[in-house]
């Protein structure tokens, strides 16, 4: 007999999440991660997974689905050009969190990165809690990518931004520790593979 997982009394992620998941996959279907033929949707799925796993612990249950949706859609305004007003039909918290997160919106493209961090920490209420969690998940997944597959894409002048983000934003402690370790690895020069065996 197989082992059965515990069952919630009602779905924690409803058809609303499923519909947005399908929508995000379609919107970003042709995008790939920089210099790699990795579907960009992999980043959205990773950020959503991190957000759901940590959000189930840190957020009120009624905010979990909104946070998961924001994680899936956090590039849709800057990269795809969806209007922020569109998210009001999903929920007010989703729209407000997207506004706080937006780094690539027309109104935010000319602002310094520190202004983005300031906007996150100045936010209040449920939307701010969602935005800060999704932002932390986003930056953690980006650092994982740069460390594992994108060292040639890493810009050392981005280091102060990540350090500032960790200092100012309420990042879950386990994530903060991992991000600090990844930043330390990125500070190190890339080791030469000369003489190493290739499998």
PDB file of C-alpha atoms in Angstrom:
ATOM      1  CA  UNK A   1       0.000   0.000   0.000  1.00  0.00           C
ATOM      2  CA  UNK A   2       1.357   3.413  -0.955  1.00  0.00           C
ATOM      3  CA  UNK A   3       1.983   6.274   1.423  1.00  0.00           C
ATOM      4  CA  UNK A   4      -0.650   8.978   1.245  1.00  0.00           C
ATOM      5  CA  UNK A   5       0.029  12.656   1.798  1.00  0.00           C
ATOM      6  CA  UNK A   6      -2.044  14.620   4.307  1.00  0.00           C
ATOM      7  CA  UNK A   7      -5.092  16.276   2.784  1.00  0.00           C
ATOM      8  CA  UNK A   8      -6.231  19.847   3.481  1.00  0.00           C
ATOM      9  CA  UNK A   9      -9.898  20.451   4.197  1.00  0.00           C
ATOM     10  CA  UNK A  10     -10.062  22.664   1.088  1.00  0.00           C
ATOM     11  CA  UNK A  11      -7.617  23.473  -1.750  1.00  0.00           C
ATOM     12  CA  UNK A  12      -4.929  25.932  -0.668  1.00  0.00           C
ATOM     13  CA  UNK A  13      -4.327  26.873  -4.301  1.00  0.00           C
ATOM     14  CA  UNK A  14      -7.548  27.034  -6.290  1.00  0.00           C
ATOM     15  CA  UNK A  15      -8.477  27.187  -9.964  1.00  0.00           C
ATOM     16  CA  UNK A  16      -7.594  30.892  -9.781  1.00  0.00           C
ATOM     17  CA  UNK A  17      -3.939  29.901  -9.320  1.00  0.00           C
ATOM     18  CA  UNK A  18      -4.184  27.225 -12.017  1.00  0.00           C
ATOM     19  CA  UNK A  19      -5.607  29.733 -14.490  1.00  0.00           C
ATOM     20  CA  UNK A  20      -2.829  32.248 -13.778  1.00  0.00           C
ATOM     21  CA  UNK A  21      -0.217  29.484 -14.078  1.00  0.00           C
ATOM     22  CA  UNK A  22      -1.523  28.676 -17.560  1.00  0.00           C
ATOM     23  CA  UNK A  23      -1.643  32.383 -18.407  1.00  0.00           C
ATOM     24  CA  UNK A  24       1.950  32.975 -17.271  1.00  0.00           C
ATOM     25  CA  UNK A  25       3.197  29.976 -19.265  1.00  0.00           C
ATOM     26  CA  UNK A  26       1.529  31.337 -22.394  1.00  0.00           C
ATOM     27  CA  UNK A  27       2.731  34.923 -21.869  1.00  0.00           C
ATOM     28  CA  UNK A  28       6.368  33.884 -21.447  1.00  0.00           C
ATOM     29  CA  UNK A  29       6.299  30.877 -23.803  1.00  0.00           C
ATOM     30  CA  UNK A  30       8.973  32.189 -26.174  1.00  0.00           C
ATOM     31  CA  UNK A  31      11.296  33.761 -23.619  1.00  0.00           C
ATOM     32  CA  UNK A  32      14.496  32.032 -22.487  1.00  0.00           C
ATOM     33  CA  UNK A  33      17.019  32.778 -19.782  1.00  0.00           C
ATOM     34  CA  UNK A  34      20.042  34.801 -20.867  1.00  0.00           C
ATOM     35  CA  UNK A  35      22.444  32.925 -23.213  1.00  0.00           C
ATOM     36  CA  UNK A  36      20.795  29.596 -22.400  1.00  0.00           C
ATOM     37  CA  UNK A  37      17.961  27.709 -24.040  1.00  0.00           C
ATOM     38  CA  UNK A  38      16.245  27.425 -20.676  1.00  0.00           C
ATOM     39  CA  UNK A  39      12.570  28.409 -20.814  1.00  0.00           C
ATOM     40  CA  UNK A  40      12.164  31.595 -18.797  1.00  0.00           C
ATOM     41  CA  UNK A  41       9.032  30.154 -17.220  1.00  0.00           C
ATOM     42  CA  UNK A  42      11.403  27.957 -15.165  1.00  0.00           C
ATOM     43  CA  UNK A  43      12.337  31.093 -13.202  1.00  0.00           C
ATOM     44  CA  UNK A  44       8.690  31.962 -12.587  1.00  0.00           C
ATOM     45  CA  UNK A  45       7.969  28.416 -11.417  1.00  0.00           C
ATOM     46  CA  UNK A  46      11.008  28.450  -9.125  1.00  0.00           C
ATOM     47  CA  UNK A  47      10.009  31.775  -7.568  1.00  0.00           C
ATOM     48  CA  UNK A  48       6.438  30.543  -7.141  1.00  0.00           C
ATOM     49  CA  UNK A  49       7.629  27.311  -5.500  1.00  0.00           C
ATOM     50  CA  UNK A  50       9.877  29.193  -3.075  1.00  0.00           C
ATOM     51  CA  UNK A  51       7.076  31.640  -2.303  1.00  0.00           C
ATOM     52  CA  UNK A  52       4.485  28.935  -1.673  1.00  0.00           C
ATOM     53  CA  UNK A  53       6.754  26.825   0.536  1.00  0.00           C
ATOM     54  CA  UNK A  54       7.902  29.739   2.678  1.00  0.00           C
ATOM     55  CA  UNK A  55       4.622  31.624   2.463  1.00  0.00           C
ATOM     56  CA  UNK A  56       2.736  28.654   3.879  1.00  0.00           C
ATOM     57  CA  UNK A  57       4.787  29.194   7.048  1.00  0.00           C
ATOM     58  CA  UNK A  58       5.098  32.974   7.179  1.00  0.00           C
ATOM     59  CA  UNK A  59       1.908  34.352   5.625  1.00  0.00           C
ATOM     60  CA  UNK A  60      -1.708  34.099   6.746  1.00  0.00           C
ATOM     61  CA  UNK A  61      -3.370  31.247   4.857  1.00  0.00           C
ATOM     62  CA  UNK A  62      -5.695  33.608   3.020  1.00  0.00           C
ATOM     63  CA  UNK A  63      -2.705  35.406   1.433  1.00  0.00           C
ATOM     64  CA  UNK A  64      -0.894  32.321   0.155  1.00  0.00           C
ATOM     65  CA  UNK A  65      -2.646  32.118  -3.203  1.00  0.00           C
ATOM     66  CA  UNK A  66      -2.248  35.845  -3.859  1.00  0.00           C
ATOM     67  CA  UNK A  67       1.477  35.507  -3.134  1.00  0.00           C
ATOM     68  CA  UNK A  68       1.771  32.526  -5.479  1.00  0.00           C
ATOM     69  CA  UNK A  69       0.024  34.484  -8.240  1.00  0.00           C
ATOM     70  CA  UNK A  70       2.293  37.505  -7.774  1.00  0.00           C
ATOM     71  CA  UNK A  71       5.314  35.186  -7.985  1.00  0.00           C
ATOM     72  CA  UNK A  72       4.096  33.771 -11.298  1.00  0.00           C
ATOM     73  CA  UNK A  73       3.333  37.194 -12.765  1.00  0.00           C
ATOM     74  CA  UNK A  74       6.150  39.325 -11.366  1.00  0.00           C
ATOM     75  CA  UNK A  75       7.753  39.854 -14.806  1.00  0.00           C
ATOM     76  CA  UNK A  76       4.528  40.336 -16.731  1.00  0.00           C
ATOM     77  CA  UNK A  77       4.335  44.134 -16.411  1.00  0.00           C
ATOM     78  CA  UNK A  78       7.920  45.027 -17.276  1.00  0.00           C
ATOM     79  CA  UNK A  79       8.674  42.231 -19.757  1.00  0.00           C
ATOM     80  CA  UNK A  80       5.277  41.714 -21.366  1.00  0.00           C
ATOM     81  CA  UNK A  81       3.701  45.128 -20.847  1.00  0.00           C
ATOM     82  CA  UNK A  82       0.536  44.089 -19.048  1.00  0.00           C
ATOM     83  CA  UNK A  83      -1.128  47.085 -17.361  1.00  0.00           C
ATOM     84  CA  UNK A  84      -1.079  47.032 -13.576  1.00  0.00           C
ATOM     85  CA  UNK A  85      -4.805  47.786 -13.575  1.00  0.00           C
ATOM     86  CA  UNK A  86      -5.426  44.327 -15.008  1.00  0.00           C
ATOM     87  CA  UNK A  87      -4.463  42.737 -11.699  1.00  0.00           C
ATOM     88  CA  UNK A  88      -7.218  44.491  -9.778  1.00  0.00           C
ATOM     89  CA  UNK A  89      -9.592  41.909 -11.278  1.00  0.00           C
ATOM     90  CA  UNK A  90      -7.588  39.171  -9.524  1.00  0.00           C
ATOM     91  CA  UNK A  91      -7.364  40.912  -6.153  1.00  0.00           C
ATOM     92  CA  UNK A  92      -6.409  44.259  -4.660  1.00  0.00           C
ATOM     93  CA  UNK A  93      -3.462  42.665  -2.831  1.00  0.00           C
ATOM     94  CA  UNK A  94      -2.119  41.213  -6.074  1.00  0.00           C
ATOM     95  CA  UNK A  95      -2.285  44.575  -7.830  1.00  0.00           C
ATOM     96  CA  UNK A  96      -0.733  46.453  -4.898  1.00  0.00           C
ATOM     97  CA  UNK A  97       2.090  43.919  -4.519  1.00  0.00           C
ATOM     98  CA  UNK A  98       2.812  44.048  -8.256  1.00  0.00           C
ATOM     99  CA  UNK A  99       3.072  47.834  -8.002  1.00  0.00           C
ATOM    100  CA  UNK A 100       5.645  47.546  -5.209  1.00  0.00           C
ATOM    101  CA  UNK A 101       7.647  44.916  -7.092  1.00  0.00           C
ATOM    102  CA  UNK A 102       7.747  46.534 -10.501  1.00  0.00           C
ATOM    103  CA  UNK A 103      11.349  47.308 -11.483  1.00  0.00           C
ATOM    104  CA  UNK A 104      10.768  47.420 -15.230  1.00  0.00           C
ATOM    105  CA  UNK A 105       7.555  49.451 -15.427  1.00  0.00           C
ATOM    106  CA  UNK A 106       7.848  52.621 -17.547  1.00  0.00           C
ATOM    107  CA  UNK A 107       7.606  54.696 -14.368  1.00  0.00           C
ATOM    108  CA  UNK A 108      10.410  52.745 -12.671  1.00  0.00           C
ATOM    109  CA  UNK A 109      12.947  52.168 -15.446  1.00  0.00           C
ATOM    110  CA  UNK A 110      14.812  55.406 -14.796  1.00  0.00           C
ATOM    111  CA  UNK A 111      14.895  55.123 -11.005  1.00  0.00           C
ATOM    112  CA  UNK A 112      17.978  53.811  -9.177  1.00  0.00           C
ATOM    113  CA  UNK A 113      17.794  50.279  -7.811  1.00  0.00           C
ATOM    114  CA  UNK A 114      17.895  51.654  -4.285  1.00  0.00           C
ATOM    115  CA  UNK A 115      14.544  53.327  -4.969  1.00  0.00           C
ATOM    116  CA  UNK A 116      13.052  49.904  -5.685  1.00  0.00           C
ATOM    117  CA  UNK A 117      14.305  48.626  -2.326  1.00  0.00           C
ATOM    118  CA  UNK A 118      12.986  51.741  -0.598  1.00  0.00           C
ATOM    119  CA  UNK A 119       9.581  51.207  -2.192  1.00  0.00           C
ATOM    120  CA  UNK A 120       9.518  47.644  -0.887  1.00  0.00           C
ATOM    121  CA  UNK A 121      10.377  48.576   2.687  1.00  0.00           C
ATOM    122  CA  UNK A 122       8.042  51.583   2.691  1.00  0.00           C
ATOM    123  CA  UNK A 123       5.095  49.415   1.699  1.00  0.00           C
ATOM    124  CA  UNK A 124       2.611  48.514   4.395  1.00  0.00           C
ATOM    125  CA  UNK A 125       0.027  45.872   5.057  1.00  0.00           C
ATOM    126  CA  UNK A 126      -0.642  42.581   3.328  1.00  0.00           C
ATOM    127  CA  UNK A 127       0.572  43.656  -0.112  1.00  0.00           C
ATOM    128  CA  UNK A 128       3.965  44.635   1.311  1.00  0.00           C
ATOM    129  CA  UNK A 129       4.347  41.268   3.049  1.00  0.00           C
ATOM    130  CA  UNK A 130       3.619  39.524  -0.252  1.00  0.00           C
ATOM    131  CA  UNK A 131       5.914  41.796  -2.271  1.00  0.00           C
ATOM    132  CA  UNK A 132       8.870  41.400   0.086  1.00  0.00           C
ATOM    133  CA  UNK A 133       8.550  37.605   0.127  1.00  0.00           C
ATOM    134  CA  UNK A 134       8.299  37.369  -3.668  1.00  0.00           C
ATOM    135  CA  UNK A 135      11.207  39.803  -4.125  1.00  0.00           C
ATOM    136  CA  UNK A 136      13.374  37.696  -1.814  1.00  0.00           C
ATOM    137  CA  UNK A 137      12.434  34.507  -3.698  1.00  0.00           C
ATOM    138  CA  UNK A 138      13.154  36.238  -7.011  1.00  0.00           C
ATOM    139  CA  UNK A 139      16.614  37.401  -5.970  1.00  0.00           C
ATOM    140  CA  UNK A 140      17.472  34.040  -4.399  1.00  0.00           C
ATOM    141  CA  UNK A 141      16.616  32.208  -7.615  1.00  0.00           C
ATOM    142  CA  UNK A 142      18.577  34.764  -9.652  1.00  0.00           C
ATOM    143  CA  UNK A 143      21.662  34.254  -7.482  1.00  0.00           C
ATOM    144  CA  UNK A 144      21.322  30.491  -7.833  1.00  0.00           C
ATOM    145  CA  UNK A 145      21.197  30.915 -11.610  1.00  0.00           C
ATOM    146  CA  UNK A 146      24.209  33.212 -11.744  1.00  0.00           C
ATOM    147  CA  UNK A 147      26.223  30.887  -9.518  1.00  0.00           C
ATOM    148  CA  UNK A 148      25.332  27.622 -11.238  1.00  0.00           C
ATOM    149  CA  UNK A 149      24.818  28.558 -14.879  1.00  0.00           C
ATOM    150  CA  UNK A 150      25.347  32.233 -15.510  1.00  0.00           C
ATOM    151  CA  UNK A 151      28.724  33.277 -14.105  1.00  0.00           C
ATOM    152  CA  UNK A 152      29.562  35.039 -17.371  1.00  0.00           C
ATOM    153  CA  UNK A 153      26.414  37.145 -16.941  1.00  0.00           C
ATOM    154  CA  UNK A 154      27.105  38.230 -13.375  1.00  0.00           C
ATOM    155  CA  UNK A 155      27.963  41.912 -13.079  1.00  0.00           C
ATOM    156  CA  UNK A 156      30.168  42.655 -10.049  1.00  0.00           C
ATOM    157  CA  UNK A 157      28.593  46.102  -9.799  1.00  0.00           C
ATOM    158  CA  UNK A 158      25.309  44.350  -8.933  1.00  0.00           C
ATOM    159  CA  UNK A 159      26.892  43.119  -5.698  1.00  0.00           C
ATOM    160  CA  UNK A 160      26.129  46.312  -3.707  1.00  0.00           C
ATOM    161  CA  UNK A 161      22.475  46.110  -4.723  1.00  0.00           C
ATOM    162  CA  UNK A 162      22.095  42.566  -3.395  1.00  0.00           C
ATOM    163  CA  UNK A 163      23.932  43.490  -0.199  1.00  0.00           C
ATOM    164  CA  UNK A 164      21.668  46.531   0.243  1.00  0.00           C
ATOM    165  CA  UNK A 165      18.616  44.362  -0.410  1.00  0.00           C
ATOM    166  CA  UNK A 166      19.682  41.881   2.285  1.00  0.00           C
ATOM    167  CA  UNK A 167      20.339  44.682   4.761  1.00  0.00           C
ATOM    168  CA  UNK A 168      17.033  46.479   4.233  1.00  0.00           C
ATOM    169  CA  UNK A 169      14.390  43.917   3.258  1.00  0.00           C
ATOM    170  CA  UNK A 170      12.848  41.373   5.605  1.00  0.00           C
ATOM    171  CA  UNK A 171      14.331  38.259   3.978  1.00  0.00           C
ATOM    172  CA  UNK A 172      13.629  34.860   5.622  1.00  0.00           C
ATOM    173  CA  UNK A 173      16.737  33.896   7.588  1.00  0.00           C
ATOM    174  CA  UNK A 174      17.467  30.651   5.705  1.00  0.00           C
ATOM    175  CA  UNK A 175      17.249  32.477   2.393  1.00  0.00           C
ATOM    176  CA  UNK A 176      19.430  35.326   3.640  1.00  0.00           C
ATOM    177  CA  UNK A 177      22.121  32.859   4.697  1.00  0.00           C
ATOM    178  CA  UNK A 178      22.042  31.130   1.315  1.00  0.00           C
ATOM    179  CA  UNK A 179      22.117  34.438  -0.559  1.00  0.00           C
ATOM    180  CA  UNK A 180      25.162  35.569   1.419  1.00  0.00           C
ATOM    181  CA  UNK A 181      26.939  32.301   0.582  1.00  0.00           C
ATOM    182  CA  UNK A 182      26.069  32.647  -3.101  1.00  0.00           C
ATOM    183  CA  UNK A 183      27.310  36.243  -3.147  1.00  0.00           C
ATOM    184  CA  UNK A 184      30.562  35.096  -1.584  1.00  0.00           C
ATOM    185  CA  UNK A 185      30.951  32.474  -4.320  1.00  0.00           C
ATOM    186  CA  UNK A 186      30.289  35.099  -6.976  1.00  0.00           C
ATOM    187  CA  UNK A 187      33.024  37.292  -5.484  1.00  0.00           C
ATOM    188  CA  UNK A 188      35.558  34.557  -6.199  1.00  0.00           C
ATOM    189  CA  UNK A 189      37.251  34.389  -9.616  1.00  0.00           C
ATOM    190  CA  UNK A 190      36.024  31.672 -11.945  1.00  0.00           C
ATOM    191  CA  UNK A 191      38.318  28.675 -11.648  1.00  0.00           C
ATOM    192  CA  UNK A 192      40.081  27.580 -14.803  1.00  0.00           C
ATOM    193  CA  UNK A 193      39.066  24.192 -16.135  1.00  0.00           C
ATOM    194  CA  UNK A 194      42.461  23.717 -17.826  1.00  0.00           C
ATOM    195  CA  UNK A 195      43.683  20.205 -17.199  1.00  0.00           C
ATOM    196  CA  UNK A 196      40.417  19.093 -15.694  1.00  0.00           C
ATOM    197  CA  UNK A 197      38.833  15.985 -17.049  1.00  0.00           C
ATOM    198  CA  UNK A 198      35.665  16.417 -19.044  1.00  0.00           C
ATOM    199  CA  UNK A 199      32.925  13.895 -18.500  1.00  0.00           C
TER     200      UNK A 199
END
